[in-house]
PDB file of N, CA, C and O in Angstrom:
ATOM      1  N   MET A  64      93.306 126.116  93.065  1.00  0.00           N
ATOM      2  CA  MET A  64      93.805 124.824  93.515  1.00  0.00           C
ATOM      3  C   MET A  64      92.728 123.760  93.316  1.00  0.00           C
ATOM      4  O   MET A  64      91.566 123.987  93.585  1.00  0.00           O
ATOM      5  N   ILE A  65      93.132 122.604  92.843  1.00  0.00           N
ATOM      6  CA  ILE A  65      92.203 121.501  92.630  1.00  0.00           C
ATOM      7  C   ILE A  65      91.860 120.878  93.970  1.00  0.00           C
ATOM      8  O   ILE A  65      92.729 120.641  94.791  1.00  0.00           O
ATOM      9  N   TYR A  66      90.580 120.611  94.186  1.00  0.00           N
ATOM     10  CA  TYR A  66      90.172 119.901  95.391  1.00  0.00           C
ATOM     11  C   TYR A  66      90.535 118.437  95.192  1.00  0.00           C
ATOM     12  O   TYR A  66      89.977 117.743  94.368  1.00  0.00           O
ATOM     13  N   ASP A  67      91.532 117.950  95.933  1.00  0.00           N
ATOM     14  CA  ASP A  67      92.186 116.680  95.667  1.00  0.00           C
ATOM     15  C   ASP A  67      91.267 115.452  95.682  1.00  0.00           C
ATOM     16  O   ASP A  67      91.402 114.577  94.846  1.00  0.00           O
ATOM     17  N   ARG A  68      90.373 115.353  96.640  1.00  0.00           N
ATOM     18  CA  ARG A  68      89.597 114.117  96.789  1.00  0.00           C
ATOM     19  C   ARG A  68      88.747 113.808  95.564  1.00  0.00           C
ATOM     20  O   ARG A  68      88.869 112.724  95.006  1.00  0.00           O
ATOM     21  N   PRO A  69      87.865 114.705  95.096  1.00  0.00           N
ATOM     22  CA  PRO A  69      87.073 114.342  93.917  1.00  0.00           C
ATOM     23  C   PRO A  69      87.937 114.171  92.672  1.00  0.00           C
ATOM     24  O   PRO A  69      87.674 113.301  91.840  1.00  0.00           O
ATOM     25  N   PHE A  70      88.973 114.959  92.538  1.00  0.00           N
ATOM     26  CA  PHE A  70      89.840 114.851  91.365  1.00  0.00           C
ATOM     27  C   PHE A  70      90.525 113.500  91.339  1.00  0.00           C
ATOM     28  O   PHE A  70      90.515 112.799  90.329  1.00  0.00           O
ATOM     29  N   ALA A  71      91.135 113.118  92.460  1.00  0.00           N
ATOM     30  CA  ALA A  71      91.861 111.853  92.529  1.00  0.00           C
ATOM     31  C   ALA A  71      90.922 110.664  92.318  1.00  0.00           C
ATOM     32  O   ALA A  71      91.254 109.726  91.592  1.00  0.00           O
ATOM     33  N   SER A  72      89.765 110.708  92.936  1.00  0.00           N
ATOM     34  CA  SER A  72      88.803 109.610  92.787  1.00  0.00           C
ATOM     35  C   SER A  72      88.305 109.499  91.349  1.00  0.00           C
ATOM     36  O   SER A  72      88.208 108.404  90.791  1.00  0.00           O
ATOM     37  N   ARG A  73      88.012 110.622  90.733  1.00  0.00           N
ATOM     38  CA  ARG A  73      87.531 110.611  89.347  1.00  0.00           C
ATOM     39  C   ARG A  73      88.625 110.123  88.410  1.00  0.00           C
ATOM     40  O   ARG A  73      88.381 109.333  87.503  1.00  0.00           O
ATOM     41  N   ALA A  74      89.859 110.575  88.629  1.00  0.00           N
ATOM     42  CA  ALA A  74      90.971 110.136  87.781  1.00  0.00           C
ATOM     43  C   ALA A  74      91.162 108.626  87.871  1.00  0.00           C
ATOM     44  O   ALA A  74      91.366 107.960  86.854  1.00  0.00           O
ATOM     45  N   LEU A  75      91.079 108.072  89.074  1.00  0.00           N
ATOM     46  CA  LEU A  75      91.183 106.616  89.221  1.00  0.00           C
ATOM     47  C   LEU A  75      90.048 105.904  88.512  1.00  0.00           C
ATOM     48  O   LEU A  75      90.261 104.901  87.827  1.00  0.00           O
ATOM     49  N   ALA A  76      88.837 106.403  88.680  1.00  0.00           N
ATOM     50  CA  ALA A  76      87.677 105.791  88.030  1.00  0.00           C
ATOM     51  C   ALA A  76      87.815 105.814  86.513  1.00  0.00           C
ATOM     52  O   ALA A  76      87.311 104.928  85.825  1.00  0.00           O
ATOM     53  N   LEU A  77      88.517 106.808  85.986  1.00  0.00           N
ATOM     54  CA  LEU A  77      88.714 106.917  84.542  1.00  0.00           C
ATOM     55  C   LEU A  77      89.941 106.153  84.060  1.00  0.00           C
ATOM     56  O   LEU A  77      90.285 106.199  82.887  1.00  0.00           O
ATOM     57  N   GLY A  78      90.622 105.466  84.991  1.00  0.00           N
ATOM     58  CA  GLY A  78      91.726 104.605  84.599  1.00  0.00           C
ATOM     59  C   GLY A  78      93.118 105.165  84.774  1.00  0.00           C
ATOM     60  O   GLY A  78      94.099 104.531  84.399  1.00  0.00           O
ATOM     61  N   GLU A  79      93.235 106.361  85.345  1.00  0.00           N
ATOM     62  CA  GLU A  79      94.573 106.912  85.582  1.00  0.00           C
ATOM     63  C   GLU A  79      95.231 106.164  86.733  1.00  0.00           C
ATOM     64  O   GLU A  79      94.570 105.738  87.667  1.00  0.00           O
ATOM     65  N   THR A  80      96.531 106.020  86.678  1.00  0.00           N
ATOM     66  CA  THR A  80      97.260 105.323  87.734  1.00  0.00           C
ATOM     67  C   THR A  80      97.517 106.251  88.911  1.00  0.00           C
ATOM     68  O   THR A  80      97.446 107.479  88.777  1.00  0.00           O
ATOM     69  N   LEU A  81      97.849 105.653  90.048  1.00  0.00           N
ATOM     70  CA  LEU A  81      98.174 106.472  91.221  1.00  0.00           C
ATOM     71  C   LEU A  81      99.386 107.367  90.985  1.00  0.00           C
ATOM     72  O   LEU A  81      99.355 108.546  91.374  1.00  0.00           O
ATOM     73  N   PRO A  82     100.465 106.871  90.344  1.00  0.00           N
ATOM     74  CA  PRO A  82     101.589 107.784  90.101  1.00  0.00           C
ATOM     75  C   PRO A  82     101.221 108.988  89.231  1.00  0.00           C
ATOM     76  O   PRO A  82     101.639 110.110  89.507  1.00  0.00           O
ATOM     77  N   VAL A  83     100.424 108.766  88.194  1.00  0.00           N
ATOM     78  CA  VAL A  83      99.991 109.882  87.341  1.00  0.00           C
ATOM     79  C   VAL A  83      99.109 110.823  88.148  1.00  0.00           C
ATOM     80  O   VAL A  83      99.255 112.048  88.090  1.00  0.00           O
ATOM     81  N   ASN A  84      98.212 110.249  88.913  1.00  0.00           N
ATOM     82  CA  ASN A  84      97.338 111.037  89.774  1.00  0.00           C
ATOM     83  C   ASN A  84      98.160 111.923  90.700  1.00  0.00           C
ATOM     84  O   ASN A  84      97.896 113.121  90.849  1.00  0.00           O
ATOM     85  N   GLY A  85      99.164 111.339  91.343  1.00  0.00           N
ATOM     86  CA  GLY A  85     100.011 112.097  92.264  1.00  0.00           C
ATOM     87  C   GLY A  85     100.735 113.240  91.580  1.00  0.00           C
ATOM     88  O   GLY A  85     100.831 114.344  92.118  1.00  0.00           O
ATOM     89  N   LYS A  86     101.238 112.977  90.372  1.00  0.00           N
ATOM     90  CA  LYS A  86     101.923 114.042  89.612  1.00  0.00           C
ATOM     91  C   LYS A  86     100.967 115.177  89.300  1.00  0.00           C
ATOM     92  O   LYS A  86     101.306 116.349  89.442  1.00  0.00           O
ATOM     93  N   LEU A  87      99.774 114.829  88.844  1.00  0.00           N
ATOM     94  CA  LEU A  87      98.786 115.855  88.499  1.00  0.00           C
ATOM     95  C   LEU A  87      98.409 116.710  89.700  1.00  0.00           C
ATOM     96  O   LEU A  87      98.136 117.902  89.558  1.00  0.00           O
ATOM     97  N   LEU A  88      98.386 116.082  90.881  1.00  0.00           N
ATOM     98  CA  LEU A  88      98.003 116.804  92.085  1.00  0.00           C
ATOM     99  C   LEU A  88      99.184 117.474  92.783  1.00  0.00           C
ATOM    100  O   LEU A  88      99.011 118.186  93.763  1.00  0.00           O
ATOM    101  N   GLY A  89     100.392 117.216  92.291  1.00  0.00           N
ATOM    102  CA  GLY A  89     101.567 117.831  92.881  1.00  0.00           C
ATOM    103  C   GLY A  89     102.037 117.165  94.162  1.00  0.00           C
ATOM    104  O   GLY A  89     102.734 117.782  94.967  1.00  0.00           O
ATOM    105  N   HIS A  90     101.658 115.910  94.362  1.00  0.00           N
ATOM    106  CA  HIS A  90     102.084 115.194  95.565  1.00  0.00           C
ATOM    107  C   HIS A  90     103.491 114.625  95.368  1.00  0.00           C
ATOM    108  O   HIS A  90     103.785 114.033  94.344  1.00  0.00           O
ATOM    109  N   SER A  91     104.329 114.772  96.367  1.00  0.00           N
ATOM    110  CA  SER A  91     105.670 114.190  96.295  1.00  0.00           C
ATOM    111  C   SER A  91     105.712 112.823  96.966  1.00  0.00           C
ATOM    112  O   SER A  91     106.674 112.082  96.802  1.00  0.00           O
ATOM    113  N   ASN A  92     104.665 112.474  97.691  1.00  0.00           N
ATOM    114  CA  ASN A  92     104.603 111.213  98.407  1.00  0.00           C
ATOM    115  C   ASN A  92     103.363 110.441  97.961  1.00  0.00           C
ATOM    116  O   ASN A  92     102.247 110.962  98.022  1.00  0.00           O
ATOM    117  N   MET A  93     103.546 109.183  97.528  1.00  0.00           N
ATOM    118  CA  MET A  93     102.427 108.375  97.041  1.00  0.00           C
ATOM    119  C   MET A  93     101.375 108.138  98.128  1.00  0.00           C
ATOM    120  O   MET A  93     100.192 108.003  97.842  1.00  0.00           O
ATOM    121  N   GLU A  94     101.792 108.114  99.392  1.00  0.00           N
ATOM    122  CA  GLU A  94     100.835 107.922 100.481  1.00  0.00           C
ATOM    123  C   GLU A  94      99.812 109.046 100.527  1.00  0.00           C
ATOM    124  O   GLU A  94      98.650 108.823 100.874  1.00  0.00           O
ATOM    125  N   THR A  95     100.234 110.238 100.185  1.00  0.00           N
ATOM    126  CA  THR A  95      99.299 111.371 100.140  1.00  0.00           C
ATOM    127  C   THR A  95      98.250 111.133  99.073  1.00  0.00           C
ATOM    128  O   THR A  95      97.054 111.337  99.317  1.00  0.00           O
ATOM    129  N   THR A  96      98.670 110.664  97.914  1.00  0.00           N
ATOM    130  CA  THR A  96      97.733 110.407  96.818  1.00  0.00           C
ATOM    131  C   THR A  96      96.738 109.322  97.199  1.00  0.00           C
ATOM    132  O   THR A  96      95.539 109.466  96.963  1.00  0.00           O
ATOM    133  N   THR A  97      97.221 108.243  97.815  1.00  0.00           N
ATOM    134  CA  THR A  97      96.315 107.149  98.175  1.00  0.00           C
ATOM    135  C   THR A  97      95.293 107.590  99.215  1.00  0.00           C
ATOM    136  O   THR A  97      94.183 107.069  99.250  1.00  0.00           O
ATOM    137  N   ARG A  98      95.638 108.569 100.025  1.00  0.00           N
ATOM    138  CA  ARG A  98      94.695 109.081 101.013  1.00  0.00           C
ATOM    139  C   ARG A  98      93.505 109.776 100.342  1.00  0.00           C
ATOM    140  O   ARG A  98      92.381 109.746 100.844  1.00  0.00           O
ATOM    141  N   TYR A  99      93.748 110.390  99.202  1.00  0.00           N
ATOM    142  CA  TYR A  99      92.696 111.136  98.509  1.00  0.00           C
ATOM    143  C   TYR A  99      91.965 110.329  97.442  1.00  0.00           C
ATOM    144  O   TYR A  99      90.880 110.711  97.017  1.00  0.00           O
ATOM    145  N   ALA A 100      92.549 109.255  96.994  1.00  0.00           N
ATOM    146  CA  ALA A 100      91.981 108.499  95.873  1.00  0.00           C
ATOM    147  C   ALA A 100      91.100 107.365  96.382  1.00  0.00           C
ATOM    148  O   ALA A 100      91.578 106.301  96.746  1.00  0.00           O
ATOM    149  N   HIS A 101      89.823 107.602  96.416  1.00  0.00           N
ATOM    150  CA  HIS A 101      88.849 106.604  96.848  1.00  0.00           C
ATOM    151  C   HIS A 101      88.016 106.199  95.644  1.00  0.00           C
ATOM    152  O   HIS A 101      87.524 107.051  94.912  1.00  0.00           O
ATOM    153  N   LEU A 102      87.860 104.900  95.465  1.00  0.00           N
ATOM    154  CA  LEU A 102      87.040 104.423  94.358  1.00  0.00           C
ATOM    155  C   LEU A 102      85.587 104.328  94.796  1.00  0.00           C
ATOM    156  O   LEU A 102      85.285 103.902  95.908  1.00  0.00           O
ATOM    157  N   ALA A 103      84.711 104.696  93.907  1.00  0.00           N
ATOM    158  CA  ALA A 103      83.290 104.528  94.171  1.00  0.00           C
ATOM    159  C   ALA A 103      82.968 103.045  94.197  1.00  0.00           C
ATOM    160  O   ALA A 103      83.606 102.238  93.531  1.00  0.00           O
ATOM    161  N   ARG A 104      81.972 102.670  94.968  1.00  0.00           N
ATOM    162  CA  ARG A 104      81.575 101.261  95.084  1.00  0.00           C
ATOM    163  C   ARG A 104      81.269 100.662  93.714  1.00  0.00           C
ATOM    164  O   ARG A 104      81.639  99.528  93.430  1.00  0.00           O
ATOM    165  N   ASP A 105      80.624 101.404  92.827  1.00  0.00           N
ATOM    166  CA  ASP A 105      80.310 100.903  91.488  1.00  0.00           C
ATOM    167  C   ASP A 105      81.574 100.578  90.706  1.00  0.00           C
ATOM    168  O   ASP A 105      81.631  99.570  90.005  1.00  0.00           O
ATOM    169  N   SER A 106      82.592 101.410  90.811  1.00  0.00           N
ATOM    170  CA  SER A 106      83.840 101.173  90.084  1.00  0.00           C
ATOM    171  C   SER A 106      84.508  99.888  90.552  1.00  0.00           C
ATOM    172  O   SER A 106      85.028  99.117  89.752  1.00  0.00           O
ATOM    173  N   VAL A 107      84.500  99.648  91.854  1.00  0.00           N
ATOM    174  CA  VAL A 107      85.098  98.434  92.402  1.00  0.00           C
ATOM    175  C   VAL A 107      84.312  97.217  91.931  1.00  0.00           C
ATOM    176  O   VAL A 107      84.886  96.205  91.524  1.00  0.00           O
ATOM    177  N   HIS A 108      82.994  97.308  91.959  1.00  0.00           N
ATOM    178  CA  HIS A 108      82.134  96.198  91.521  1.00  0.00           C
ATOM    179  C   HIS A 108      82.367  95.900  90.045  1.00  0.00           C
ATOM    180  O   HIS A 108      82.485  94.729  89.649  1.00  0.00           O
ATOM    181  N   GLU A 109      82.436  96.929  89.221  1.00  0.00           N
ATOM    182  CA  GLU A 109      82.668  96.735  87.786  1.00  0.00           C
ATOM    183  C   GLU A 109      84.033  96.098  87.529  1.00  0.00           C
ATOM    184  O   GLU A 109      84.161  95.222  86.671  1.00  0.00           O
ATOM    185  N   ALA A 110      85.047  96.518  88.265  1.00  0.00           N
ATOM    186  CA  ALA A 110      86.386  95.940  88.105  1.00  0.00           C
ATOM    187  C   ALA A 110      86.371  94.462  88.486  1.00  0.00           C
ATOM    188  O   ALA A 110      86.953  93.624  87.788  1.00  0.00           O
ATOM    189  N   ALA A 111      85.704  94.126  89.573  1.00  0.00           N
ATOM    190  CA  ALA A 111      85.618  92.725  90.004  1.00  0.00           C
ATOM    191  C   ALA A 111      84.918  91.878  88.942  1.00  0.00           C
ATOM    192  O   ALA A 111      85.345  90.746  88.666  1.00  0.00           O
ATOM    193  N   GLU A 112      83.878  92.406  88.351  1.00  0.00           N
ATOM    194  CA  GLU A 112      83.172  91.666  87.291  1.00  0.00           C
ATOM    195  C   GLU A 112      84.052  91.466  86.066  1.00  0.00           C
ATOM    196  O   GLU A 112      84.063  90.380  85.481  1.00  0.00           O
ATOM    197  N   ARG A 113      84.791  92.488  85.657  1.00  0.00           N
ATOM    198  CA  ARG A 113      85.688  92.350  84.504  1.00  0.00           C
ATOM    199  C   ARG A 113      86.755  91.293  84.754  1.00  0.00           C
ATOM    200  O   ARG A 113      87.053  90.466  83.880  1.00  0.00           O
ATOM    201  N   ILE A 114      87.309  91.293  85.963  1.00  0.00           N
ATOM    202  CA  ILE A 114      88.343  90.324  86.293  1.00  0.00           C
ATOM    203  C   ILE A 114      87.752  88.908  86.328  1.00  0.00           C
ATOM    204  O   ILE A 114      88.327  87.962  85.771  1.00  0.00           O
ATOM    205  N   ALA A 115      86.595  88.754  86.954  1.00  0.00           N
ATOM    206  CA  ALA A 115      85.952  87.448  87.013  1.00  0.00           C
ATOM    207  C   ALA A 115      85.596  86.947  85.611  1.00  0.00           C
ATOM    208  O   ALA A 115      85.791  85.765  85.297  1.00  0.00           O
ATOM    209  N   ASP A 116      85.093  87.818  84.762  1.00  0.00           N
ATOM    210  CA  ASP A 116      84.766  87.434  83.384  1.00  0.00           C
ATOM    211  C   ASP A 116      86.020  86.993  82.626  1.00  0.00           C
ATOM    212  O   ASP A 116      85.984  86.029  81.845  1.00  0.00           O
ATOM    213  N   SER A 117      87.120  87.687  82.850  1.00  0.00           N
ATOM    214  CA  SER A 117      88.374  87.337  82.183  1.00  0.00           C
ATOM    215  C   SER A 117      88.856  85.954  82.614  1.00  0.00           C
ATOM    216  O   SER A 117      89.271  85.133  81.781  1.00  0.00           O
ATOM    217  N   ILE A 118      88.781  85.688  83.903  1.00  0.00           N
ATOM    218  CA  ILE A 118      89.187  84.385  84.415  1.00  0.00           C
ATOM    219  C   ILE A 118      88.259  83.299  83.886  1.00  0.00           C
ATOM    220  O   ILE A 118      88.715  82.235  83.428  1.00  0.00           O
ATOM    221  N   ALA A 119      86.948  83.550  83.900  1.00  0.00           N
ATOM    222  CA  ALA A 119      85.974  82.566  83.429  1.00  0.00           C
ATOM    223  C   ALA A 119      86.183  82.238  81.959  1.00  0.00           C
ATOM    224  O   ALA A 119      86.069  81.080  81.543  1.00  0.00           O
ATOM    225  N   SER A 120      86.522  83.252  81.158  1.00  0.00           N
ATOM    226  CA  SER A 120      86.702  82.990  79.718  1.00  0.00           C
ATOM    227  C   SER A 120      87.901  82.092  79.451  1.00  0.00           C
ATOM    228  O   SER A 120      87.920  81.338  78.476  1.00  0.00           O
ATOM    229  N   GLU A 121      88.910  82.127  80.317  1.00  0.00           N
ATOM    230  CA  GLU A 121      90.068  81.247  80.151  1.00  0.00           C
ATOM    231  C   GLU A 121      89.788  79.843  80.643  1.00  0.00           C
ATOM    232  O   GLU A 121      90.375  78.888  80.142  1.00  0.00           O
ATOM    233  N   ILE A 122      88.919  79.708  81.614  1.00  0.00           N
ATOM    234  CA  ILE A 122      88.584  78.393  82.169  1.00  0.00           C
ATOM    235  C   ILE A 122      87.653  77.632  81.247  1.00  0.00           C
ATOM    236  O   ILE A 122      87.799  76.422  81.057  1.00  0.00           O
ATOM    237  N   LEU A 123      86.702  78.335  80.674  1.00  0.00           N
ATOM    238  CA  LEU A 123      85.667  77.676  79.848  1.00  0.00           C
ATOM    239  C   LEU A 123      86.082  77.454  78.455  1.00  0.00           C
ATOM    240  O   LEU A 123      86.693  77.664  77.683  1.00  0.00           O
TER     241      LEU A 123
END
C-alpha cells in the first residue's frame, strides 16, 4: 500500500491534479485526498513567483 501523505504531496509538487491524485490513491472522496496532499513551502513560494511574474509581464 502506498503511504498516502508523501505520495500525494509529491504528486502535487510535480503538477498532478487533485482528481488524478485521488484516483491514483484509490480515494472515492476528494476531501480525503486534500487531507493528504500538502504542498511544501518551496512549492507554494515558486508558484506565487510564477504567477506574479506572469501578471507583471502583462502589465509591463
